[in-house]
Amino acid sequence: MMVSQLTRGERQGSILIAAAVALCGLALAIAGRNDPLGVHGAFVLVGSVALIAFLLSRLDSPEPDVSRRPSEYYDDPIKVGIALSMIWAVFGMFVGVWVAAELAWPSLNFNTAWLSFGRLRPAHTTGVIFGFGGNALIATSFHVVQRTSRARLAGQISPWFVLLGYNLFCFLAVTGYLMGLTQSKEYAEPEWYADLWLVVVWVTYFVLYLRTIARRKEPHIYVANWYFMAFIVVVAILHIVNNLAIPVSLGHAWSYPIWSGVQDAMVQWWYGHNAVAFFLTAGFLGMMYYYLPKRAERPIFSYRLSILSFWGITFFYMWAGSHHLHYTALPHWVQTLGMTFSIMLLVPSWASAGNAILTLNGAWHKVRDDATLRFMFVAAVFYGLSTFEGSFLAIRPVNSLSHYTDWTVGHVHAGALGWVALITFGSIYTLVPSLWKRERMYSAALVEVHFWLALIGTLIYVFAMWNSGIVQGLMWRTYTESGTLAYSFLDSLVAMYPYYIARTLGGFLFLLGAIVGCYNIWMTVRASPAAAETALKDLPDARWAEGTATTPAE
Amino acid sequence: MDIDHATAVAFSKSWGLFYLIALSIGVLIYTFRPSNKKRFDRAKKTILDKEDRP
Ligand code: HEM
Ligand code: HEM
């Protein structure tokens, strides 16, 4: 499928690009030798050579009819992107459950370096945020930009380059952690060569997006695209600035950041918080503003409000990062600035959440009957909840209780599971039938099962962490009459035990839901369209399925 | 000119405020300009079209 839409010339072009990447891999392998850099070089080499072999074997397969291109969307990369996203979801969440279990039962690291908490934890965060979330964002952005612009993607090879190049980055990241590689910046752990590679991929992504928008047949750029573009532009800026570093040598994976001291801390959390804002929020809001109205078959409640909240979110978030550095060497006024902007942020955040929920007002029967729409509705609720919580945690005295505790982790996963993952699943269940031209998902019942597993899993996780976080925070600040601390750190650790077990269980349910989702998607893709149609004829309320044979307009 | 901490603080505290206010005014004008109403209404409705061709 990957090459059937490429002409012979384009296949040759792809081979050239893969060959160039293979050469880079070879260079790294030679320069790095026994260093982890050398191992990564070898991975890159093997991967690109495999790709070249694959392309060569398909070089002479039938070519597409190029004249039809302007009247067709380019969906192949989107399909592969969704598959990759779900694979990363299962991997990342499995590792999440594993690290959660390690916190309850530390011997689960089996005294193996690469199974240790310190290495698996970034494998979890990278797997879910960049692997699962990132692939979902790339896939849905390719879909949304084409549909809302009524234009085909402005490139045949570049979408593949973006998608596969991005996954190479994720792969280098995760395998690097397991080998003990990290530049010790949270959410920016990969080392310099992987960072440089991501810059190339990301700039291609941006150019592709802009060129597709430039081809649009609609006069106005639909708001979802603005969110996706903010995601792409800002992530590029953040990534470049935060990762400025000087390698120890060209033959070593290690490097030193050019920032030092409190500046380094500020740059890191300016990055970290805006990664939350533009990776985990803006792009997913782009999904929400397209797939939620689509699924509900109702226009967004207020288009103007969506524009106002876009600019609010974009410009307030930029200044909020310092709330991660309360009570540090950072100047007091910078902390206060971050705190103030964090509180102001609640306004555009709730405007978005409210806009989504009000769009559904009048269609509650659909939310009740359709688990896909319910995914997106609950996501909007969790978005409102986690932004409220975030603004609250940003208040300095509150942060003195919550910082370093599991409350932060609870907040993270209220956002990550409740908002990011649920909106993604809702969008994917909307997208998959339309992309593969099926009437609907293989099994509505399994979507329902997934919904409940995800919701219950999230609630267990978040409540466990809220409890554990507040207990920790209070234990650490309880003094005896003589003014000494009442509890040792170990006491607080023992108190966490039941919560860590509960969290593991909640996460396991969530993971189970994702696996059910994979099965359902697989079966939907496998079903032959004709069989699906006859099987569904007698169902009264065939749900929206874009571009299937049922639309008379075609 | 020497750029020290105090200069940076003065700059961010003044210009930071001005450009954010200017930006908000610009966004409000753009959003509420009557002549934009038609495009916005069209944008929010056309995405619901079921036609799946460019
Ligand atoms: C199966 C579900 C999941 C489980 C069991 C799980 C478990 C965990 C655990 C145990 C940690 C480490 C906490 C600590 O250091 O004390 C963690 C951190 C984290 N997880 Fe998850 N997770 C899950 C899903 C997700 C998803 C879907 C996302 C994002 C989309 C996510 C994003 C994060 C982030 C950003 C952190 C770092 C938090 C921080 O530094 O404060 N997780 N997770
Ligand atoms: C108005 C919006 C939000 C504000 C003001 C906010 C504020 C905060 C604050 C104050 C912290 C704790 C910092 C600390 O004590 O170290 C935090 C941590 C975090 N938040 Fe939020 N939050 C918001 C929304 C979200 C959303 C929607 C998500 C996720 C999808 C999210 C993900 C995270 C993550 C991953 C961290 C952990 C960072 C780390 O220490 O590794 N936040 N946020």
XYZ file of C-alpha atoms and ligand atoms in Angstrom:
694
model
C 0.000 0.000 0.000
C 2.799 2.385 0.856
C 4.112 2.684 -2.687
C 1.012 2.133 -4.804
C 0.333 5.877 -4.934
C 3.884 6.754 -5.936
C 5.059 6.995 -9.527
C 8.236 5.260 -10.587
C 10.138 8.528 -10.390
C 8.852 9.151 -6.893
C 9.884 5.681 -5.824
C 13.375 6.376 -7.121
C 13.372 9.698 -5.267
C 12.426 7.927 -2.055
C 15.250 5.459 -2.565
C 17.692 8.346 -2.905
C 16.482 9.903 0.323
C 16.685 6.570 2.132
C 20.188 6.116 0.751
C 21.222 9.519 2.092
C 19.867 8.545 5.514
C 21.663 5.218 5.281
C 24.922 7.078 4.639
C 24.359 9.253 7.711
C 23.765 6.067 9.677
C 26.971 4.604 8.340
C 28.910 7.734 9.262
C 27.517 7.651 12.811
C 28.259 3.953 13.109
C 31.863 4.471 12.083
C 32.404 7.607 14.145
C 30.650 6.205 17.184
C 32.072 2.688 17.216
C 31.416 1.244 20.679
C 29.704 4.369 21.911
C 25.865 4.202 21.972
C 26.158 6.594 19.031
C 27.644 3.768 17.004
C 24.792 1.449 17.935
C 22.295 4.075 16.829
C 24.194 4.608 13.609
C 23.929 0.891 12.936
C 20.169 0.956 13.627
C 19.709 3.820 11.179
C 21.780 2.012 8.573
C 19.891 -1.256 8.891
C 16.506 0.483 8.887
C 17.232 2.539 5.789
C 18.692 -0.394 3.912
C 15.574 -2.410 4.694
C 13.471 0.466 3.380
C 15.548 0.651 0.218
C 15.167 -3.079 -0.330
C 11.424 -2.766 0.114
C 11.216 0.121 -2.355
C 13.374 -1.681 -4.897
C 11.181 -4.759 -4.737
C 8.158 -2.568 -5.546
C 9.866 -0.390 -8.103
C 8.033 -1.966 -11.012
C 4.628 -2.503 -9.441
C 1.762 -0.708 -11.242
C 1.912 3.062 -11.189
C -0.967 5.305 -10.087
C -2.971 7.455 -12.493
C -1.408 10.840 -11.838
C -4.171 12.782 -13.568
C -6.624 11.779 -10.845
C -4.515 13.170 -8.050
C -6.019 16.671 -7.888
C -9.452 15.181 -7.309
C -8.400 12.727 -4.602
C -7.113 13.117 -1.082
C -3.859 11.445 -0.109
C -4.732 9.132 2.733
C -2.120 6.349 2.742
C 0.259 8.096 5.168
C -2.673 8.823 7.469
C -3.601 5.155 7.620
C -0.065 4.127 8.504
C 0.110 6.984 11.023
C -2.947 5.682 12.847
C -1.536 2.179 12.965
C 1.778 3.483 14.334
C -0.042 5.601 16.870
C -1.933 2.594 18.234
C 1.210 0.454 18.321
C 3.012 3.129 20.316
C -0.038 3.479 22.563
C 0.148 -0.163 23.548
C 3.912 -0.055 23.952
C 3.978 3.211 25.925
C 1.108 2.273 28.184
C 2.515 -1.171 28.780
C 5.751 0.416 29.934
C 3.636 2.846 32.012
C 1.972 -0.067 33.773
C 5.375 -1.646 34.235
C 6.935 1.401 35.873
C 3.813 1.851 37.978
C 4.224 -1.730 39.166
C 7.928 -1.152 39.837
C 7.029 1.656 42.198
C 4.856 -0.753 44.150
C 7.147 -3.763 43.808
C 10.683 -2.505 43.099
C 12.086 -5.983 42.508
C 10.326 -5.951 39.137
C 13.457 -4.383 37.682
C 15.072 -7.830 38.073
C 18.357 -6.089 38.829
C 18.731 -5.310 35.153
C 20.022 -1.898 34.152
C 17.740 -1.415 31.186
C 14.680 -2.467 33.183
C 15.371 0.057 35.913
C 12.844 2.749 36.728
C 15.157 5.533 35.609
C 15.415 4.149 32.094
C 11.887 2.860 31.659
C 10.200 6.034 32.880
C 11.347 8.180 29.935
C 10.568 5.229 27.649
C 7.013 5.522 28.976
C 6.715 9.290 28.624
C 8.284 9.323 25.167
C 6.266 6.302 24.057
C 2.933 7.805 25.023
C 3.512 11.505 24.364
C 5.629 11.383 21.243
C 4.885 7.892 19.950
C 1.161 7.653 20.574
C 0.268 11.353 20.744
C 2.689 12.536 18.073
C 1.681 9.971 15.471
C -1.982 10.671 16.164
C -1.322 14.387 15.721
C 0.554 13.925 12.454
C -2.110 11.576 11.075
C -5.098 13.696 12.075
C -3.434 16.918 10.981
C -2.868 15.436 7.513
C -6.528 14.469 7.442
C -7.956 17.712 8.798
C -5.839 20.002 6.645
C -6.920 18.222 3.473
C -10.613 18.099 4.319
C -10.928 21.633 5.639
C -8.872 23.087 2.786
C -10.414 20.827 0.155
C -6.938 20.267 -1.175
C -4.664 17.283 -1.538
C -1.486 17.168 0.555
C 1.190 19.200 -1.213
C 3.636 16.385 -1.689
C 3.851 12.681 -2.393
C 7.066 11.761 -0.635
C 7.215 14.407 2.072
C 4.258 13.042 4.105
C 6.071 9.701 4.261
C 9.315 11.404 5.122
C 7.655 13.247 7.985
C 5.870 10.193 9.328
C 8.708 7.677 9.059
C 11.377 10.208 10.009
C 9.428 11.122 13.099
C 9.116 7.489 14.098
C 12.824 7.031 13.606
C 13.328 9.838 16.092
C 11.025 8.150 18.619
C 12.804 4.856 18.085
C 16.237 6.404 18.651
C 14.889 8.109 21.742
C 13.480 4.988 23.382
C 16.357 2.690 22.496
C 18.755 5.385 23.728
C 17.127 5.464 27.170
C 17.376 1.720 27.473
C 21.115 2.016 26.803
C 21.336 4.699 29.477
C 21.454 7.707 27.154
C 19.792 10.918 28.212
C 20.567 14.599 28.276
C 18.559 14.791 31.502
C 15.985 17.284 30.305
C 12.488 15.973 30.882
C 10.567 15.381 27.636
C 13.732 16.384 25.738
C 15.929 13.472 26.717
C 17.234 12.399 23.284
C 20.767 13.394 22.395
C 22.065 15.883 19.848
C 22.056 13.772 16.676
C 18.467 12.669 17.236
C 17.561 16.297 17.963
C 19.148 17.475 14.736
C 17.284 14.826 12.805
C 14.000 15.929 14.342
C 14.660 19.497 13.187
C 14.907 18.291 9.586
C 11.732 16.254 9.916
C 9.828 19.005 11.636
C 10.732 21.718 9.162
C 9.566 19.424 6.357
C 6.318 18.925 8.249
C 5.785 22.658 8.566
C 6.542 23.385 4.911
C 4.226 20.576 3.838
C 1.441 21.918 6.023
C 1.827 25.476 4.776
C 1.957 24.428 1.144
C -1.198 22.376 1.577
C -2.972 25.323 3.188
C -1.791 27.510 0.315
C -3.591 25.163 -2.094
C -6.879 25.517 -0.261
C -10.137 26.075 -2.078
C -11.865 27.478 1.004
C -11.467 31.223 1.574
C -11.005 30.917 5.319
C -8.557 28.674 7.177
C -10.677 26.592 9.547
C -9.725 27.066 13.198
C -8.509 23.478 13.694
C -5.658 24.247 11.288
C -4.591 27.202 13.356
C -4.174 24.934 16.338
C -2.219 22.400 14.330
C 0.000 25.128 12.922
C 0.637 26.565 16.366
C 1.578 23.051 17.457
C 4.046 22.662 14.609
C 5.624 26.126 14.787
C 5.966 26.341 18.533
C 7.278 22.807 18.963
C 9.969 23.665 16.396
C 11.002 26.777 18.322
C 10.941 25.029 21.692
C 12.844 22.034 20.448
C 15.624 24.072 18.882
C 16.146 26.483 21.769
C 15.993 23.931 24.555
C 18.285 21.465 22.814
C 21.117 23.839 21.926
C 24.069 21.762 23.029
C 27.645 21.014 22.165
C 28.566 17.355 21.666
C 31.553 16.068 23.596
C 32.871 15.031 20.202
C 31.346 13.976 16.909
C 32.041 10.395 17.890
C 30.126 10.551 21.175
C 26.468 10.543 21.954
C 26.942 12.818 24.956
C 26.728 16.592 24.868
C 26.579 19.616 27.149
C 23.744 22.133 26.915
C 24.861 25.681 26.238
C 22.605 26.911 29.021
C 23.698 26.699 32.607
C 22.346 27.246 36.094
C 19.003 28.895 36.578
C 18.861 29.943 32.918
C 19.034 26.296 31.988
C 16.223 25.522 34.408
C 14.097 28.314 32.995
C 14.726 27.326 29.384
C 13.934 23.705 30.229
C 10.607 24.551 31.870
C 9.719 27.132 29.300
C 10.158 24.191 26.961
C 8.481 21.682 29.277
C 5.400 23.678 29.933
C 4.948 24.708 26.341
C 5.380 21.111 25.330
C 2.303 20.524 27.482
C 0.652 23.536 25.875
C 1.472 22.993 22.240
C 2.094 19.279 22.040
C -0.430 17.954 24.555
C -2.994 20.712 24.170
C -3.008 22.835 20.998
C -2.768 19.945 18.556
C -5.408 17.956 20.400
C -7.672 21.006 20.449
C -7.237 20.988 16.679
C -8.549 17.413 16.695
C -11.404 18.396 18.947
C -12.508 21.344 16.807
C -12.814 19.095 13.786
C -13.856 15.624 14.902
C -16.278 16.620 17.622
C -18.517 18.753 15.359
C -18.153 16.107 12.657
C -19.246 13.276 14.856
C -22.041 15.247 16.484
C -23.074 16.586 13.057
C -23.403 19.999 14.601
C -21.315 23.093 13.912
C -19.119 24.315 16.728
C -21.146 26.327 19.253
C -19.275 29.602 18.722
C -16.706 30.043 16.022
C -15.680 33.450 17.331
C -15.034 32.028 20.770
C -12.796 29.383 19.232
C -10.658 32.136 17.661
C -10.454 34.158 20.842
C -9.449 31.139 22.874
C -6.876 30.205 20.275
C -5.006 33.482 20.659
C -5.518 33.424 24.418
C -4.006 29.980 24.740
C -1.175 30.722 22.347
C -0.004 33.859 24.037
C -0.705 33.099 27.687
C 0.930 29.692 27.726
C 4.221 31.197 26.566
C 4.635 32.928 29.917
C 3.435 30.241 32.289
C 6.478 27.938 32.353
C 8.043 29.442 35.453
C 5.311 27.925 37.642
C 7.426 24.758 37.504
C 10.168 26.616 39.362
C 8.399 28.059 42.368
C 10.658 28.524 45.402
C 13.837 28.124 43.368
C 16.715 30.439 42.519
C 14.575 31.906 39.759
C 13.835 35.600 40.469
C 10.682 35.991 42.461
C 8.970 38.243 39.944
C 9.451 35.646 37.189
C 7.724 33.066 39.373
C 4.916 35.527 40.012
C 4.622 36.213 36.304
C 4.243 32.505 35.591
C 1.678 32.155 38.330
C -0.358 35.101 37.038
C -0.401 33.888 33.477
C -1.317 30.391 34.652
C -4.390 31.762 36.360
C -5.305 33.863 33.344
C -4.955 30.738 31.235
C -8.015 29.291 32.817
C -10.170 31.710 30.797
C -9.250 30.571 27.267
C -8.973 26.957 28.470
C -12.482 26.907 29.820
C -13.660 28.791 26.771
C -12.477 25.857 24.646
C -13.882 23.211 26.957
C -17.167 25.115 27.211
C -17.332 25.585 23.470
C -17.023 21.838 22.992
C -19.612 20.985 25.593
C -22.093 23.594 24.367
C -21.718 22.203 20.852
C -23.224 19.013 22.240
C -26.031 20.840 23.990
C -29.154 19.638 22.229
C -27.543 16.397 21.115
C -27.248 14.675 24.442
C -29.072 11.642 23.075
C -26.156 11.178 20.689
C -23.665 11.414 23.537
C -25.677 8.784 25.358
C -25.940 6.378 22.430
C -22.605 6.849 20.720
C -19.493 5.879 22.686
C -17.254 7.618 20.143
C -18.887 10.963 20.772
C -18.877 10.219 24.485
C -15.093 9.775 24.344
C -14.826 13.309 23.040
C -17.361 14.713 25.469
C -15.586 13.214 28.475
C -12.277 14.434 27.059
C -13.621 17.993 27.013
C -14.741 17.602 30.622
C -11.301 16.339 31.660
C -9.716 19.152 29.732
C -11.741 21.607 31.792
C -10.872 19.746 34.962
C -7.141 19.441 34.416
C -6.753 23.071 33.364
C -8.600 24.152 36.480
C -6.351 21.940 38.542
C -3.285 23.280 36.737
C -4.177 26.891 37.388
C -4.723 25.990 41.014
C -1.411 24.137 41.359
C 0.372 27.122 39.844
C -0.524 29.294 42.835
C 2.701 29.436 44.814
C 1.439 28.401 48.260
C -0.580 25.552 46.746
C 2.504 24.455 44.860
C 4.437 24.302 48.114
C 2.134 21.448 49.059
C 1.846 19.728 45.685
C 5.340 20.014 44.255
C 7.412 16.802 44.360
C 4.307 14.817 45.267
C 2.076 12.460 43.340
C -0.473 15.243 43.054
C 1.535 16.466 40.072
C 1.446 12.970 38.600
C -2.318 12.880 39.199
C -2.682 16.211 37.399
C -0.513 14.977 34.541
C -2.614 11.883 33.993
C -5.947 13.664 34.398
C -4.711 15.629 31.388
C -2.904 12.816 29.620
C -5.423 10.017 30.040
C -8.635 11.995 30.488
C -7.981 14.629 27.854
C -5.205 13.637 25.439
C -5.881 9.917 25.157
C -9.679 10.133 25.198
C -9.882 12.850 22.543
C -7.475 10.797 20.444
C -9.509 7.617 20.731
C -12.704 9.534 19.920
C -11.046 11.075 16.874
C -9.591 7.777 15.702
C -12.952 6.022 15.979
C -14.441 8.840 13.906
C -11.634 8.764 11.398
C -11.066 5.044 10.833
C -14.414 4.175 9.185
C -14.261 7.228 6.959
C -10.662 6.613 5.947
C -11.170 2.989 5.015
C -14.604 3.747 3.522
C -16.500 1.621 5.982
C -19.975 2.343 7.226
C -18.847 2.211 10.843
C -16.449 0.514 13.233
C -16.413 -3.278 13.249
C -18.049 -3.388 16.657
C -19.865 -0.561 18.403
C -19.996 -2.744 21.515
C -16.206 -2.902 21.674
C -15.998 0.890 21.402
C -18.344 0.951 24.365
C -16.136 -1.527 26.253
C -13.078 0.580 25.475
C -14.838 3.701 26.688
C -15.693 2.228 30.072
C -12.275 0.634 30.566
C -10.652 3.973 29.767
C -12.944 6.008 31.968
C -12.743 3.680 34.955
C -8.993 3.303 34.515
C -8.538 7.078 34.450
C -10.679 7.613 37.529
C -8.845 4.952 39.529
C -5.480 6.355 38.456
C -6.311 9.974 39.166
C -8.038 9.410 42.499
C -5.186 7.186 43.684
C -2.651 9.892 42.860
C -4.692 12.709 44.364
C -4.911 10.781 47.609
C -1.328 9.715 47.600
C -0.086 13.191 46.656
C -1.955 14.996 49.367
C -1.002 12.401 51.974
C 2.668 12.779 50.945
C 2.485 16.567 50.967
C 0.910 16.660 54.392
C 3.262 14.086 55.887
C 6.255 16.076 54.690
C 5.061 19.208 56.427
C 3.802 17.802 59.723
C 5.940 18.864 62.656
C 6.077 17.561 66.194
C 5.735 19.849 69.180
C 9.489 20.114 69.432
C 9.652 21.393 65.856
C 11.091 18.338 64.141
C 9.460 16.508 61.232
C 6.902 13.987 62.438
C 7.489 11.503 59.617
C 10.582 10.233 57.930
C 10.632 10.019 54.151
C 10.411 6.265 54.485
C 7.160 6.580 56.444
C 5.642 8.494 53.565
C 6.891 5.894 51.114
C 5.217 3.104 53.044
C 1.991 5.114 53.053
C 2.081 5.211 49.240
C 1.982 1.453 48.828
C -1.791 0.940 48.458
C -2.098 3.911 46.102
C 0.668 2.616 43.880
C -1.103 -0.702 43.590
C -4.370 1.061 42.758
C -2.632 3.166 40.122
C -1.162 0.068 38.532
C -4.627 -1.442 38.339
C -6.163 1.712 36.860
C -3.394 1.930 34.270
C -3.825 -1.735 33.438
C -7.524 -1.205 32.702
C -6.630 1.757 30.528
C -4.098 -0.337 28.622
C -6.645 -3.099 28.191
C -8.997 -0.575 26.618
C -6.329 0.472 24.146
C -5.754 -3.170 23.176
C -9.481 -3.647 22.613
C -9.335 -0.536 20.436
C -6.506 -2.002 18.356
C -8.467 -5.183 17.755
C -11.558 -3.237 16.745
C -9.595 -1.065 14.319
C -7.874 -4.096 12.851
C -11.190 -5.856 12.265
C -12.692 -2.709 10.738
C -9.820 -2.432 8.311
C -9.978 -6.105 7.435
C -13.715 -6.214 6.788
C -14.404 -5.971 3.088
C -16.412 -2.829 2.380
C -19.140 -4.709 0.522
C -19.722 -7.168 3.334
C -19.857 -4.326 5.803
C -22.514 -2.573 3.761
C -24.892 -5.473 3.435
C -24.476 -6.379 7.057
C -25.466 -2.895 8.078
C -28.406 -2.326 5.746
C -31.024 -3.193 8.328
C -29.664 -0.978 11.058
C -31.857 2.101 11.430
C -29.385 4.726 12.477
C -26.253 4.282 10.434
C -23.869 6.808 11.891
C -22.015 9.395 9.982
C -19.464 7.945 7.678
C -17.779 10.427 5.479
C -17.616 9.713 1.781
C -19.177 6.265 1.771
C -21.500 5.060 -0.903
C -24.454 6.334 1.096
C -23.806 9.968 0.270
C -25.909 10.834 -2.743
C -23.938 14.027 -3.301
C -21.110 12.132 -4.937
C 24.764 49.704 25.789
C 25.256 47.246 28.586
C 22.390 44.798 28.854
C 22.223 43.758 32.475
C 19.517 42.110 34.525
C 17.753 45.421 35.332
C 17.534 46.374 31.648
C 16.039 43.032 30.743
C 13.512 43.313 33.563
C 12.493 46.843 32.567
C 12.120 45.788 28.958
C 9.986 42.742 29.696
C 7.829 44.532 32.210
C 6.975 47.380 29.835
C 7.025 46.021 26.303
C 5.649 42.700 27.388
C 2.558 44.486 28.595
C 2.206 46.743 25.563
C 2.501 44.079 22.947
C 0.053 41.780 24.703
C -2.504 44.593 24.925
C -1.961 45.503 21.278
C -2.322 41.872 20.335
C -5.580 41.491 22.270
C -7.045 44.554 20.597
C -6.011 43.233 17.197
C -7.562 39.847 17.877
C -10.795 41.386 19.157
C -11.115 43.554 16.052
C -10.465 40.604 13.770
C -12.937 38.389 15.595
C -15.794 40.832 15.791
C -15.409 42.638 12.481
C -18.847 42.391 10.900
C -17.356 41.718 7.475
C -15.746 38.527 8.807
C -19.001 37.099 10.054
C -19.909 35.492 6.749
C -16.589 33.686 6.364
C -16.751 32.357 9.902
C -20.292 31.099 9.453
C -19.337 29.426 6.226
C -16.235 27.878 7.775
C -18.100 26.373 10.658
C -20.825 24.887 8.451
C -18.846 23.634 5.453
C -16.744 21.235 7.469
C -19.921 19.231 7.993
C -20.289 18.580 4.242
C -20.207 14.903 3.493
C -18.509 15.201 0.147
C -15.075 13.613 0.348
C -13.230 15.088 -2.636
C -10.809 17.984 -2.855
C -1.655 2.904 30.994
C -1.653 4.031 31.464
C -0.533 4.734 32.167
C 0.185 4.364 33.294
C 0.013 3.129 34.148
C 1.134 5.406 33.552
C 2.049 5.382 34.588
C 2.992 6.355 34.845
C 3.971 6.323 35.912
C 4.113 5.209 36.925
C 4.711 7.444 35.841
C 5.863 7.844 36.754
C 5.374 8.618 37.916
C 6.448 8.934 38.901
O 7.600 9.197 38.512
O 6.157 8.940 40.105
C 4.203 8.219 34.738
C 4.675 9.453 34.352
C 4.180 10.171 33.287
N 3.209 9.751 32.363
Fe 2.104 8.077 32.497
N 0.996 6.379 32.601
C -0.008 5.987 31.734
C -0.443 6.677 30.608
C 0.062 7.889 30.179
C -0.344 8.578 28.990
C -1.382 8.074 27.990
C 0.371 9.738 28.950
C 0.376 10.865 27.941
C -0.366 11.017 26.913
C 1.248 9.756 30.111
C 2.142 10.764 30.405
C 3.017 10.770 31.476
C 3.878 11.870 31.803
C 3.965 13.203 31.062
C 4.606 11.504 32.939
C 5.652 12.338 33.695
C 4.979 13.035 34.837
C 5.829 13.967 35.659
O 7.040 14.063 35.428
O 5.295 14.613 36.555
N 1.040 8.616 30.824
N 3.163 7.527 34.134
C -4.412 25.969 32.374
C -3.740 24.933 32.125
C -2.682 24.311 32.994
C -1.909 24.866 33.974
C -1.911 26.297 34.468
C -1.049 23.818 34.468
C -0.170 23.990 35.522
C 0.676 23.026 36.012
C 1.458 23.093 37.226
C 1.442 24.256 38.196
C 2.185 21.959 37.328
C 3.084 21.531 38.475
C 4.445 22.048 38.401
C 5.289 21.531 39.549
O 4.894 21.642 40.707
O 6.362 21.004 39.259
C 1.897 21.182 36.153
C 2.499 19.999 35.847
C 2.228 19.305 34.688
N 1.138 19.481 33.849
Fe -0.126 21.023 33.904
N -1.295 22.659 33.806
C -2.285 22.907 32.885
C -2.830 22.016 32.020
C -2.274 20.797 31.720
C -2.771 19.875 30.743
C -4.037 20.026 29.916
C -1.879 18.837 30.711
C -1.827 17.558 29.908
C -2.290 17.131 28.991
C -0.829 19.122 31.648
C 0.302 18.359 31.856
C 1.227 18.574 32.830
C 2.430 17.804 32.972
C 2.905 16.685 32.038
C 3.061 18.253 34.147
C 4.279 17.638 34.802
C 5.523 18.296 34.443
C 6.679 17.605 35.126
O 7.000 17.955 36.258
O 7.232 16.702 34.513
N -1.112 20.305 32.259
N 0.963 21.833 35.381
